[in-house]
Tab-separated table of C-alpha atoms in Angstrom:
chain	number	residue	atom	x	y	z
A	746	UNK	CA	152.617	-37.920	212.912
A	747	UNK	CA	151.449	-36.164	216.065
A	748	UNK	CA	151.292	-32.809	214.259
A	749	UNK	CA	149.224	-34.304	211.417
A	750	UNK	CA	146.769	-35.842	213.878
A	751	UNK	CA	146.470	-32.497	215.647
A	752	UNK	CA	145.739	-30.715	212.354
A	753	UNK	CA	143.142	-33.333	211.421
A	754	UNK	CA	141.494	-33.009	214.849
A	755	UNK	CA	141.258	-29.233	214.511
A	756	UNK	CA	139.715	-29.529	211.023
A	757	UNK	CA	137.210	-32.119	212.234
A	758	UNK	CA	136.240	-29.880	215.150
A	759	UNK	CA	135.694	-26.939	212.792
A	760	UNK	CA	133.661	-29.100	210.416
A	761	UNK	CA	131.513	-30.322	213.296
A	762	UNK	CA	130.913	-26.783	214.531
A	763	UNK	CA	130.093	-25.629	211.001
A	764	UNK	CA	127.537	-28.401	210.548
A	765	UNK	CA	126.058	-27.580	213.937
A	766	UNK	CA	125.459	-23.912	213.178
A	767	UNK	CA	124.187	-24.713	209.674
A	768	UNK	CA	121.700	-27.120	211.179
A	769	UNK	CA	120.569	-24.503	213.680
A	770	UNK	CA	120.219	-21.892	210.940
A	771	UNK	CA	118.132	-24.209	208.805
A	772	UNK	CA	115.970	-25.052	211.791
A	773	UNK	CA	115.469	-21.375	212.700
A	774	UNK	CA	114.586	-20.487	209.113
A	775	UNK	CA	112.035	-23.297	209.018
A	776	UNK	CA	110.468	-22.385	212.365
A	777	UNK	CA	110.205	-18.645	211.706
A	778	UNK	CA	108.888	-19.378	208.207
A	779	UNK	CA	106.195	-21.559	209.771
A	780	UNK	CA	105.370	-18.944	212.412
A	781	UNK	CA	104.838	-16.041	210.046
A	782	UNK	CA	103.017	-18.229	207.545
A	783	UNK	CA	100.528	-18.840	210.348
A	784	UNK	CA	100.279	-15.114	211.071
A	785	UNK	CA	99.336	-14.310	207.476
A	786	UNK	CA	97.163	-17.399	207.157
A	787	UNK	CA	95.003	-16.084	209.997
A	788	UNK	CA	94.678	-12.607	208.388
A	789	UNK	CA	93.400	-13.794	205.036
A	790	UNK	CA	89.892	-15.191	205.803
A	791	UNK	CA	88.213	-11.766	206.054
A	792	UNK	CA	88.960	-11.014	202.395
A	793	UNK	CA	87.503	-14.376	201.313
A	794	UNK	CA	84.395	-14.146	203.482
A	795	UNK	CA	83.437	-10.630	202.312
A	796	UNK	CA	81.823	-11.925	199.150
A	797	UNK	CA	79.763	-14.352	201.257
A	798	UNK	CA	78.600	-11.747	203.772
A	799	UNK	CA	77.090	-9.694	200.946
A	800	UNK	CA	75.943	-11.612	197.867
A	801	UNK	CA	73.715	-11.175	194.868
A	802	UNK	CA	70.714	-12.906	196.408
A	803	UNK	CA	68.811	-13.017	193.120
A	804	UNK	CA	71.147	-15.785	191.966
A	805	UNK	CA	70.821	-17.838	195.167
A	806	UNK	CA	68.218	-20.582	195.425
A	807	UNK	CA	65.734	-19.790	198.204
A	808	UNK	CA	64.885	-22.483	200.764
A	809	UNK	CA	61.259	-23.571	200.396
A	810	UNK	CA	60.404	-23.019	204.067
A	811	UNK	CA	61.986	-19.546	204.285
A	812	UNK	CA	59.617	-16.626	204.740
A	813	UNK	CA	61.367	-13.553	203.346
A	814	UNK	CA	60.349	-9.926	202.953
A	815	UNK	CA	63.296	-8.596	200.961
A	816	UNK	CA	64.303	-10.513	197.856
A	817	UNK	CA	67.492	-8.495	197.405
A	818	UNK	CA	69.175	-9.060	200.784
A	819	UNK	CA	67.621	-12.198	202.271
A	820	UNK	CA	70.863	-14.209	201.905
A	821	UNK	CA	73.215	-11.495	203.279
A	822	UNK	CA	74.640	-11.374	206.782
A	823	UNK	CA	73.503	-8.313	208.726
A	824	UNK	CA	74.788	-5.641	209.159
A	825	UNK	CA	76.449	-6.134	205.744
A	826	UNK	CA	73.114	-6.426	203.962
A	827	UNK	CA	72.794	-2.703	203.270
A	828	UNK	CA	73.949	-0.613	200.324
A	829	UNK	CA	76.873	0.732	202.363
A	830	UNK	CA	78.355	-2.748	202.805
A	831	UNK	CA	81.640	-1.730	201.128
A	832	UNK	CA	82.151	1.057	203.653
A	833	UNK	CA	81.432	-1.373	206.492
A	834	UNK	CA	84.006	-3.793	205.124
A	835	UNK	CA	86.430	-0.869	205.007
A	836	UNK	CA	85.746	-0.157	208.695
A	837	UNK	CA	86.522	-3.769	209.586
A	838	UNK	CA	89.752	-3.731	207.600
A	839	UNK	CA	90.864	-0.510	209.226
A	840	UNK	CA	89.927	-1.638	212.712
A	841	UNK	CA	92.597	-4.282	212.236
A	842	UNK	CA	95.116	-2.254	210.251
A	843	UNK	CA	95.077	0.951	212.319
A	844	UNK	CA	95.513	-1.091	215.504
A	845	UNK	CA	98.305	-3.001	213.752
A	846	UNK	CA	100.054	0.199	212.648
A	847	UNK	CA	99.891	1.795	216.110
A	848	UNK	CA	100.839	-1.397	217.899
A	849	UNK	CA	103.805	-2.049	215.617
A	850	UNK	CA	105.735	0.984	216.881
A	851	UNK	CA	105.301	-0.246	220.452
A	852	UNK	CA	105.894	-3.901	219.598
A	853	UNK	CA	109.485	-3.382	218.488
A	854	UNK	CA	110.362	-1.773	221.821
A	855	UNK	CA	108.967	-4.775	223.689
A	856	UNK	CA	110.685	-7.133	221.265
A	857	UNK	CA	114.110	-5.742	222.193
A	858	UNK	CA	113.479	-6.149	225.919
A	859	UNK	CA	111.501	-9.395	226.269
A	860	UNK	CA	112.550	-12.964	225.380
A	861	UNK	CA	111.486	-13.492	221.769
A	862	UNK	CA	110.307	-17.033	222.471
A	863	UNK	CA	107.808	-15.921	225.094
A	864	UNK	CA	106.790	-12.847	223.121
A	865	UNK	CA	106.048	-14.788	219.921
A	866	UNK	CA	104.262	-17.589	221.742
A	867	UNK	CA	101.969	-15.160	223.553
A	868	UNK	CA	101.222	-13.262	220.345
A	869	UNK	CA	100.310	-16.370	218.350
A	870	UNK	CA	98.102	-17.815	221.065
A	871	UNK	CA	96.188	-14.554	221.452
A	872	UNK	CA	95.913	-14.076	217.669
A	873	UNK	CA	94.434	-17.558	217.450
A	874	UNK	CA	91.927	-16.716	220.168
A	875	UNK	CA	90.626	-13.544	218.492
A	876	UNK	CA	90.538	-15.144	215.040
A	877	UNK	CA	88.364	-17.925	216.442
A	878	UNK	CA	86.109	-15.395	218.198
A	879	UNK	CA	85.403	-13.715	214.860
A	880	UNK	CA	84.289	-17.059	213.429
A	881	UNK	CA	82.145	-17.799	216.459
A	882	UNK	CA	79.987	-14.832	215.457
A	883	UNK	CA	78.496	-17.103	212.784
A	884	UNK	CA	77.488	-19.824	215.230
A	885	UNK	CA	76.329	-17.393	217.940
A	886	UNK	CA	74.313	-15.444	215.338
A	887	UNK	CA	76.014	-12.142	216.186
A	888	UNK	CA	75.087	-9.229	213.893
A	889	UNK	CA	76.782	-6.363	215.725
A	890	UNK	CA	79.353	-4.368	213.764
A	891	UNK	CA	80.891	-3.295	217.076
A	892	UNK	CA	81.606	-6.906	218.022
A	893	UNK	CA	83.469	-7.669	214.799
A	894	UNK	CA	85.302	-4.318	214.885
A	895	UNK	CA	86.473	-4.960	218.473
A	896	UNK	CA	87.758	-8.417	217.515
A	897	UNK	CA	89.629	-6.885	214.587
A	898	UNK	CA	91.258	-4.245	216.823
A	899	UNK	CA	92.441	-6.811	219.361
A	900	UNK	CA	93.660	-9.168	216.653
A	901	UNK	CA	95.565	-6.313	215.006
A	902	UNK	CA	97.363	-5.536	218.252
A	903	UNK	CA	98.261	-9.177	218.839
A	904	UNK	CA	99.525	-9.625	215.277
A	905	UNK	CA	102.169	-6.935	215.842
A	906	UNK	CA	104.141	-9.384	217.963
A	907	UNK	CA	105.102	-11.353	214.872
A	908	UNK	CA	107.137	-9.381	212.375
A	909	UNK	CA	109.719	-7.563	214.554
A	910	UNK	CA	110.353	-10.746	216.513
A	911	UNK	CA	110.864	-13.130	213.579
A	912	UNK	CA	113.083	-10.652	211.671
A	913	UNK	CA	115.162	-10.067	214.805
A	914	UNK	CA	115.508	-13.810	215.304
A	915	UNK	CA	116.632	-14.447	211.717
A	916	UNK	CA	118.943	-11.425	211.852
A	917	UNK	CA	120.576	-12.903	214.970
A	918	UNK	CA	121.527	-16.027	213.017
A	919	UNK	CA	122.525	-14.692	209.592
A	920	UNK	CA	125.157	-12.188	208.468
A	921	UNK	CA	124.837	-9.742	205.620
A	922	UNK	CA	126.538	-11.720	202.818
A	923	UNK	CA	123.569	-13.435	201.146
A	924	UNK	CA	120.882	-11.776	203.220
A	925	UNK	CA	118.871	-10.569	200.222
A	926	UNK	CA	118.522	-14.032	198.690
A	927	UNK	CA	118.031	-15.867	201.992
A	928	UNK	CA	115.398	-13.435	203.197
A	929	UNK	CA	113.823	-13.280	199.751
A	930	UNK	CA	113.197	-17.021	199.908
A	931	UNK	CA	112.266	-16.887	203.582
A	932	UNK	CA	109.862	-13.981	203.068
A	933	UNK	CA	107.736	-16.146	200.782
A	934	UNK	CA	105.992	-17.102	204.037
A	935	UNK	CA	103.842	-14.002	203.502
A	936	UNK	CA	102.523	-15.254	200.172
A	937	UNK	CA	102.390	-18.900	201.303
A	938	UNK	CA	100.310	-17.817	204.305
A	939	UNK	CA	97.974	-15.806	202.066
A	940	UNK	CA	97.579	-18.744	199.697
A	941	UNK	CA	96.904	-21.272	202.452
A	942	UNK	CA	94.576	-18.840	204.212
A	943	UNK	CA	92.609	-18.349	200.993
A	944	UNK	CA	92.363	-22.068	200.293
A	945	UNK	CA	91.380	-23.011	203.853
A	946	UNK	CA	88.808	-20.215	204.103
A	947	UNK	CA	87.488	-21.140	200.656
A	948	UNK	CA	86.699	-24.682	201.784
A	949	UNK	CA	84.154	-23.452	204.343
A	950	UNK	CA	83.055	-20.050	203.030
A	951	UNK	CA	79.941	-21.219	201.181
A	952	UNK	CA	78.693	-23.656	203.821
A	953	UNK	CA	79.722	-22.237	207.209
A	954	UNK	CA	81.924	-19.141	206.961
A	955	UNK	CA	82.630	-19.243	210.701
A	956	UNK	CA	84.969	-22.202	210.147
A	957	UNK	CA	86.932	-20.043	207.690
A	958	UNK	CA	88.184	-18.198	210.793
A	959	UNK	CA	88.170	-20.943	213.411
A	960	UNK	CA	90.460	-23.343	211.524
A	961	UNK	CA	93.172	-20.707	210.838
A	962	UNK	CA	92.818	-19.558	214.460
A	963	UNK	CA	93.542	-23.058	215.733
A	964	UNK	CA	96.514	-23.346	213.364
A	965	UNK	CA	98.235	-20.167	214.578
A	966	UNK	CA	97.573	-21.099	218.212
A	967	UNK	CA	99.244	-24.471	217.579
A	968	UNK	CA	102.337	-22.798	216.113
A	969	UNK	CA	102.508	-20.646	219.235
A	970	UNK	CA	102.892	-23.817	221.297
A	971	UNK	CA	105.650	-25.022	218.936
A	972	UNK	CA	107.433	-21.701	219.356
A	973	UNK	CA	107.394	-21.951	223.137
A	974	UNK	CA	109.095	-25.343	223.148
A	975	UNK	CA	111.502	-25.173	220.198
A	976	UNK	CA	112.616	-21.626	219.256
A	977	UNK	CA	116.307	-20.791	219.826
A	978	UNK	CA	116.596	-17.005	219.815
A	979	UNK	CA	120.345	-16.437	219.398
A	980	UNK	CA	123.499	-18.421	218.513
A	981	UNK	CA	124.890	-17.531	221.933
A	982	UNK	CA	122.126	-19.616	223.529
A	983	UNK	CA	123.718	-22.770	222.088
A	984	UNK	CA	127.392	-21.662	222.461
A	985	UNK	CA	127.869	-20.580	218.833
A	986	UNK	CA	129.452	-17.365	217.607
A	987	UNK	CA	126.984	-14.813	216.192
A	988	UNK	CA	127.445	-13.888	212.517
A	989	UNK	CA	129.490	-10.891	211.417
A	990	UNK	CA	127.383	-8.028	210.108
A	991	UNK	CA	130.215	-5.843	208.829
A	992	UNK	CA	133.446	-6.188	206.933
A	993	UNK	CA	134.596	-9.576	205.648
A	994	UNK	CA	132.081	-12.005	206.924
A	995	UNK	CA	132.972	-15.033	204.873
A	996	UNK	CA	134.992	-16.548	207.653
A	997	UNK	CA	132.209	-15.790	210.090
A	998	UNK	CA	129.745	-17.541	207.840
A	999	UNK	CA	131.784	-20.639	207.070
A	1000	UNK	CA	133.931	-21.151	210.181
A	1001	UNK	CA	131.753	-20.787	213.252
A	1002	UNK	CA	133.699	-21.076	216.476
A	1003	UNK	CA	132.699	-21.393	220.067
A	1004	UNK	CA	131.602	-18.121	221.556
A	1005	UNK	CA	134.072	-15.816	223.305
A	1006	UNK	CA	137.084	-17.204	221.430
A	1007	UNK	CA	139.793	-14.535	221.334
A	1008	UNK	CA	142.117	-16.363	218.933
A	1009	UNK	CA	141.990	-18.722	215.971
A	1010	UNK	CA	144.406	-21.421	214.844
A	1011	UNK	CA	145.629	-21.478	211.254
A	1012	UNK	CA	147.820	-23.973	209.415
A	1013	UNK	CA	150.634	-22.426	207.349
A	1014	UNK	CA	153.103	-24.751	205.567
A	1015	UNK	CA	152.291	-27.563	207.930
A	1016	UNK	CA	152.768	-25.463	211.051
A	1017	UNK	CA	149.998	-24.338	213.380
A	1018	UNK	CA	150.007	-20.629	214.183
A	1019	UNK	CA	147.777	-18.721	216.529
A	1020	UNK	CA	146.321	-15.371	215.526
A	1021	UNK	CA	144.513	-13.052	217.855
A	1022	UNK	CA	141.241	-11.563	216.715
A	1023	UNK	CA	139.488	-8.451	217.847
A	1024	UNK	CA	136.675	-9.127	220.272
A	1025	UNK	CA	134.027	-6.454	220.080
A	1026	UNK	CA	132.249	-5.833	223.335
A	1027	UNK	CA	128.600	-5.224	222.649
A	1028	UNK	CA	126.348	-2.956	224.638
A	1029	UNK	CA	123.429	-4.691	226.270
A	1030	UNK	CA	121.197	-1.612	226.410
A	1031	UNK	CA	118.514	-1.593	223.722
A	1032	UNK	CA	118.450	1.347	221.306
A	1033	UNK	CA	115.903	4.097	221.839
A	1034	UNK	CA	113.135	4.918	219.386
A	1035	UNK	CA	114.732	8.250	218.445
A	1036	UNK	CA	118.119	6.601	218.123
A	1037	UNK	CA	116.694	4.114	215.634
A	1038	UNK	CA	115.145	6.950	213.606
A	1039	UNK	CA	118.578	8.568	213.281
A	1040	UNK	CA	120.054	5.528	211.515
A	1041	UNK	CA	120.702	6.558	207.885
A	1042	UNK	CA	117.991	5.254	205.580
A	1043	UNK	CA	115.383	4.304	208.178
A	1044	UNK	CA	113.043	7.256	207.541
A	1045	UNK	CA	113.392	7.065	203.752
A	1046	UNK	CA	112.708	3.362	203.471
A	1047	UNK	CA	109.870	3.653	205.983
A	1048	UNK	CA	108.093	6.191	203.768
A	1049	UNK	CA	108.783	4.099	200.680
A	1050	UNK	CA	107.218	1.083	202.398
A	1051	UNK	CA	104.190	3.154	203.387
A	1052	UNK	CA	103.164	3.524	199.743
A	1053	UNK	CA	104.320	0.044	198.687
A	1054	UNK	CA	102.351	-1.611	201.477
A	1055	UNK	CA	99.298	0.484	200.652
A	1056	UNK	CA	99.171	-1.245	197.280
A	1057	UNK	CA	99.949	-4.730	198.581
A	1058	UNK	CA	97.356	-4.691	201.362
A	1059	UNK	CA	94.657	-3.249	199.139
A	1060	UNK	CA	95.102	-6.339	196.988
A	1061	UNK	CA	95.225	-8.549	200.077
A	1062	UNK	CA	91.842	-7.352	201.341
A	1063	UNK	CA	89.978	-6.403	198.156
A	1064	UNK	CA	91.231	-8.572	195.290
A	1065	UNK	CA	88.778	-11.473	195.852
A	1066	UNK	CA	85.839	-9.051	195.947
A	1067	UNK	CA	87.120	-7.267	192.821
A	1068	UNK	CA	87.402	-10.564	190.944
A	1069	UNK	CA	83.950	-11.598	192.151
A	1070	UNK	CA	82.352	-8.317	191.055
A	1071	UNK	CA	84.163	-7.801	187.757
A	1072	UNK	CA	84.675	-11.373	186.522
A	1073	UNK	CA	81.485	-12.646	188.238
A	1074	UNK	CA	83.209	-15.554	189.983
A	1075	UNK	CA	81.693	-17.262	192.997
A	1076	UNK	CA	83.246	-16.615	196.412
A	1077	UNK	CA	85.411	-19.760	196.468
A	1078	UNK	CA	86.520	-19.370	192.849
A	1079	UNK	CA	87.437	-15.699	193.392
A	1080	UNK	CA	89.429	-16.631	196.486
A	1081	UNK	CA	91.275	-19.374	194.640
A	1082	UNK	CA	92.038	-17.061	191.713
A	1083	UNK	CA	93.391	-14.358	194.045
A	1084	UNK	CA	96.097	-16.746	195.267
A	1085	UNK	CA	97.872	-16.291	191.923
A	1086	UNK	CA	98.776	-12.765	193.019
A	1087	UNK	CA	100.596	-14.278	196.005
A	1088	UNK	CA	102.282	-16.920	193.860
A	1089	UNK	CA	103.716	-14.091	191.789
A	1090	UNK	CA	104.732	-12.398	195.040
A	1091	UNK	CA	106.851	-15.402	196.015
A	1092	UNK	CA	108.825	-15.231	192.768
A	1093	UNK	CA	109.062	-11.435	192.952
A	1094	UNK	CA	110.449	-11.474	196.492
A	1095	UNK	CA	113.112	-14.064	195.636
A	1096	UNK	CA	114.133	-12.242	192.447
A	1097	UNK	CA	114.349	-8.916	194.289
A	1098	UNK	CA	116.640	-10.490	196.884
A	1099	UNK	CA	118.863	-12.123	194.260
A	1100	UNK	CA	119.223	-8.982	192.172
A	1101	UNK	CA	119.917	-6.769	195.189
A	1102	UNK	CA	122.595	-9.184	196.438
A	1103	UNK	CA	124.247	-9.292	193.005
A	1104	UNK	CA	124.144	-5.537	192.352
A	1105	UNK	CA	124.437	-4.334	195.938
A	1106	UNK	CA	121.619	-1.874	195.248
A	1107	UNK	CA	118.591	-2.517	197.429
A	1108	UNK	CA	117.041	0.904	196.699
A	1109	UNK	CA	117.599	0.656	192.945
A	1110	UNK	CA	115.996	-2.800	192.825
A	1111	UNK	CA	112.932	-1.476	194.666
A	1112	UNK	CA	112.570	1.527	192.364
A	1113	UNK	CA	112.826	-0.498	189.148
A	1114	UNK	CA	110.154	-2.951	190.305
A	1115	UNK	CA	107.866	-0.170	191.524
A	1116	UNK	CA	108.153	1.615	188.188
A	1117	UNK	CA	107.314	-1.630	186.405
A	1118	UNK	CA	104.312	-2.272	188.658
A	1119	UNK	CA	102.498	0.967	187.764
A	1120	UNK	CA	101.822	0.205	184.060
A	1121	UNK	CA	101.093	-3.448	184.867
A	1122	UNK	CA	98.336	-2.423	187.285
A	1123	UNK	CA	96.841	-0.208	184.600
A	1124	UNK	CA	96.883	-3.066	182.085
A	1125	UNK	CA	95.420	-5.563	184.564
A	1126	UNK	CA	92.433	-3.319	185.221
A	1127	UNK	CA	91.703	-2.869	181.527
A	1128	UNK	CA	92.559	-6.238	179.959
A	1129	UNK	CA	93.004	-8.558	182.946
A	1130	UNK	CA	89.525	-10.055	182.751
A	1131	UNK	CA	89.300	-10.653	178.989
A	1132	UNK	CA	90.260	-14.318	179.222
A	1133	UNK	CA	91.328	-16.841	181.832
A	1134	UNK	CA	94.888	-16.952	180.485
A	1135	UNK	CA	95.196	-13.159	180.584
A	1136	UNK	CA	93.858	-13.064	184.135
A	1137	UNK	CA	96.359	-15.676	185.326
A	1138	UNK	CA	99.320	-14.032	183.592
A	1139	UNK	CA	98.511	-10.510	184.778
A	1140	UNK	CA	97.903	-11.621	188.374
A	1141	UNK	CA	101.266	-13.413	188.474
A	1142	UNK	CA	103.098	-10.450	186.959
A	1143	UNK	CA	101.417	-7.832	189.136
A	1144	UNK	CA	101.997	-9.942	192.243
A	1145	UNK	CA	105.726	-10.187	191.535
A	1146	UNK	CA	106.212	-6.485	190.832
A	1147	UNK	CA	104.043	-5.277	193.737
A	1148	UNK	CA	105.255	-7.674	196.437
A	1149	UNK	CA	108.933	-7.769	195.383
A	1150	UNK	CA	109.861	-4.305	196.765
A	1151	UNK	CA	107.584	-4.789	199.779
A	1152	UNK	CA	109.329	-8.071	200.608
A	1153	UNK	CA	112.815	-6.627	200.114
A	1154	UNK	CA	112.240	-3.602	202.352
A	1155	UNK	CA	110.601	-5.529	205.193
A	1156	UNK	CA	113.310	-8.200	205.274
A	1157	UNK	CA	116.811	-7.570	203.895
A	1158	UNK	CA	116.651	-3.769	204.078
A	1159	UNK	CA	115.282	-3.829	207.633
A	1160	UNK	CA	117.942	-6.305	208.714
A	1161	UNK	CA	120.674	-4.247	207.016
A	1162	UNK	CA	119.587	-1.062	208.766
A	1163	UNK	CA	119.104	-2.847	212.096
A	1164	UNK	CA	122.755	-3.979	211.945
A	1165	UNK	CA	124.052	-0.771	210.334
A	1166	UNK	CA	127.739	-0.017	210.793
A	1167	UNK	CA	126.841	3.092	212.782
A	1168	UNK	CA	125.491	0.697	215.444
A	1169	UNK	CA	128.681	-1.355	215.763
A	1170	UNK	CA	128.808	-2.379	219.371
A	1171	UNK	CA	125.031	-2.389	219.819
A	1172	UNK	CA	123.210	-5.457	218.526
A	1173	UNK	CA	119.867	-4.655	220.101
A	1174	UNK	CA	118.433	-2.403	217.429
A	1175	UNK	CA	117.081	-4.891	214.907
A	1176	UNK	CA	113.626	-5.341	216.388
A	1177	UNK	CA	113.076	-1.599	216.922
A	1178	UNK	CA	114.233	-0.667	213.405
A	1179	UNK	CA	112.067	-3.403	211.900
A	1180	UNK	CA	109.074	-2.170	213.893
A	1181	UNK	CA	109.579	1.457	212.782
A	1182	UNK	CA	109.828	0.500	209.103
A	1183	UNK	CA	106.951	-1.969	209.174
A	1184	UNK	CA	104.891	0.260	211.470
A	1185	UNK	CA	105.165	3.152	209.022
A	1186	UNK	CA	104.345	0.755	206.207
A	1187	UNK	CA	101.317	-0.396	208.163
A	1188	UNK	CA	99.932	3.142	208.053
A	1189	UNK	CA	99.824	2.679	204.295
A	1190	UNK	CA	98.361	-0.783	204.797
A	1191	UNK	CA	95.518	0.840	206.759
A	1192	UNK	CA	95.010	3.668	204.266
A	1193	UNK	CA	94.857	1.399	201.210
A	1194	UNK	CA	91.807	-0.710	202.132
A	1195	UNK	CA	90.122	2.357	203.667
A	1196	UNK	CA	90.520	4.345	200.453
A	1197	UNK	CA	89.429	1.317	198.432
A	1198	UNK	CA	86.225	1.110	200.479
A	1199	UNK	CA	85.530	4.806	199.942
A	1200	UNK	CA	86.497	4.924	196.254
A	1201	UNK	CA	85.134	1.579	195.004
A	1202	UNK	CA	81.467	2.737	194.895
A	1203	UNK	CA	82.579	5.300	192.276
A	1204	UNK	CA	84.107	2.561	190.126
A	1205	UNK	CA	87.020	0.116	190.246
A	1206	UNK	CA	88.953	2.228	187.717
A	1207	UNK	CA	89.408	4.917	190.357
A	1208	UNK	CA	90.726	2.357	192.845
A	1209	UNK	CA	93.411	1.314	190.381
A	1210	UNK	CA	94.351	4.951	189.685
A	1211	UNK	CA	94.896	5.324	193.427
A	1212	UNK	CA	97.105	2.213	193.502
A	1213	UNK	CA	99.159	3.371	190.521
A	1214	UNK	CA	99.698	6.774	192.165
A	1215	UNK	CA	100.889	5.088	195.358
A	1216	UNK	CA	103.425	2.994	193.419
A	1217	UNK	CA	104.832	6.105	191.734
A	1218	UNK	CA	105.024	7.964	195.068
A	1219	UNK	CA	106.882	5.034	196.665
A	1220	UNK	CA	109.480	5.251	193.930
A	1221	UNK	CA	109.742	9.054	194.150
A	1222	UNK	CA	110.286	9.045	197.917
A	1223	UNK	CA	113.311	6.823	197.563
A	1224	UNK	CA	114.570	8.392	194.320
A	1225	UNK	CA	114.553	11.946	195.678
A	1226	UNK	CA	116.700	10.820	198.600
A	1227	UNK	CA	119.174	9.078	196.297
A	1228	UNK	CA	119.150	12.079	193.956
A	1229	UNK	CA	119.892	14.476	196.821
A	1230	UNK	CA	122.725	12.300	198.119
A	1231	UNK	CA	124.352	12.146	194.685
A	1232	UNK	CA	124.047	15.864	193.972
A	1233	UNK	CA	125.459	16.845	197.357
A	1234	UNK	CA	128.400	14.455	196.980
A	1235	UNK	CA	129.158	15.716	193.459
A	1236	UNK	CA	128.715	19.378	194.367
A	1237	UNK	CA	125.701	19.868	192.098
A	1238	UNK	CA	123.664	21.429	194.879
A	1239	UNK	CA	121.602	23.716	192.582
A	1240	UNK	CA	119.980	20.592	191.139
A	1241	UNK	CA	118.278	20.109	194.499
A	1242	UNK	CA	115.860	22.830	193.402
A	1243	UNK	CA	114.518	20.680	190.561
A	1244	UNK	CA	112.216	18.475	192.708
A	1245	UNK	CA	110.869	21.612	194.385
A	1246	UNK	CA	110.152	23.312	191.035
A	1247	UNK	CA	108.099	20.343	189.854
């Protein structure tokens, strides 16, 4: 009787601990999802407002008491009222994106060494401030390109606090078992943020575009306050065992124990036995930048993300303007229609995570989706605007194929590499690895909108040719690496000359 009660007590204790860590994990997923939704929500307004800053004034009703001298540009917002307005929009995009790309490499280093709760809170509060300052330009009647470019640079630097920190936080709480699916669902915050940002900015864009920035700025600042009070960075902070990142992690995922336990109790034929488990002592020193680069796969996936993110961010910043110019939608309607691309991105990210978990092939999943995206982009440019149904279907399909690989690399792949088996004994690499991969990708994110601004005056067809080329290059970068690995392992080293010959 006493033995049975003891067994029941042990099982109840384990069940209680399991529920506790599951509750914490759910809470952390929800919080970090909310945080990065706010980050992307505050980035989106610029793409919606572009079509309001430079309009076709011949279709706008003139106020009766307005004395105008130029019928073509009277309704535009200077300095975007000139023929080079697309280049100016490109400068604004790149002011943000270049600062973001440079800052991302530094951000990961800080993220490994500073408390994530403080780091995220500071970043969100400052991002909110600079987003609001951009919107205040409307009410203060500011027409200086330098002012808006400076705000974009500062906002880009502040936004780099988000991604390495939230991925590191989620990686601290979840093992590798279902990481692709979990992070595929979780990474939908990117598309949800884009959708909400488009809808919120669209409400104000035609009446007072300044509010299209101020409202998202206040939202991200509010989430920064939530982060300061409620974020739990690591399981150790609440006396739970961190997840296993290597080997058989099922027990680590389903039977969380109190931290620092060096043995576990098991019941065998009614008898309680004690088994010792290996306790791995982890180094507390954060990994260096060069050390993170040496992790197998980091450089290859970083270059792959560079081209994948080039495509994704070109759509993020230019799709509403493309729809407005080609399909002749109004600013709000074009913004609303562009959200379908992000809806497709949600489904694509989840499917990429599921497939990669099932097959175990993260790289293969990325390559297949990238190869599928190239012809879909070609078709969207040529037939995407023929009817409303075609537009909706093509936007959903392109969004899934373009954002699926991007989502997989920035989440599950980054977390896998940041907890790579070569790092066993050092858990403080996740933020740095994530920053290197996303920072390299952000170079592509800066190049995409810049090239779109330069190429678009020559025709939208050329912009899509550039995007298709980037998708193919993203696939080739990863495929050549896989091809080389296979040929070396199989002894077919002469085949390595084939990529060089072509």
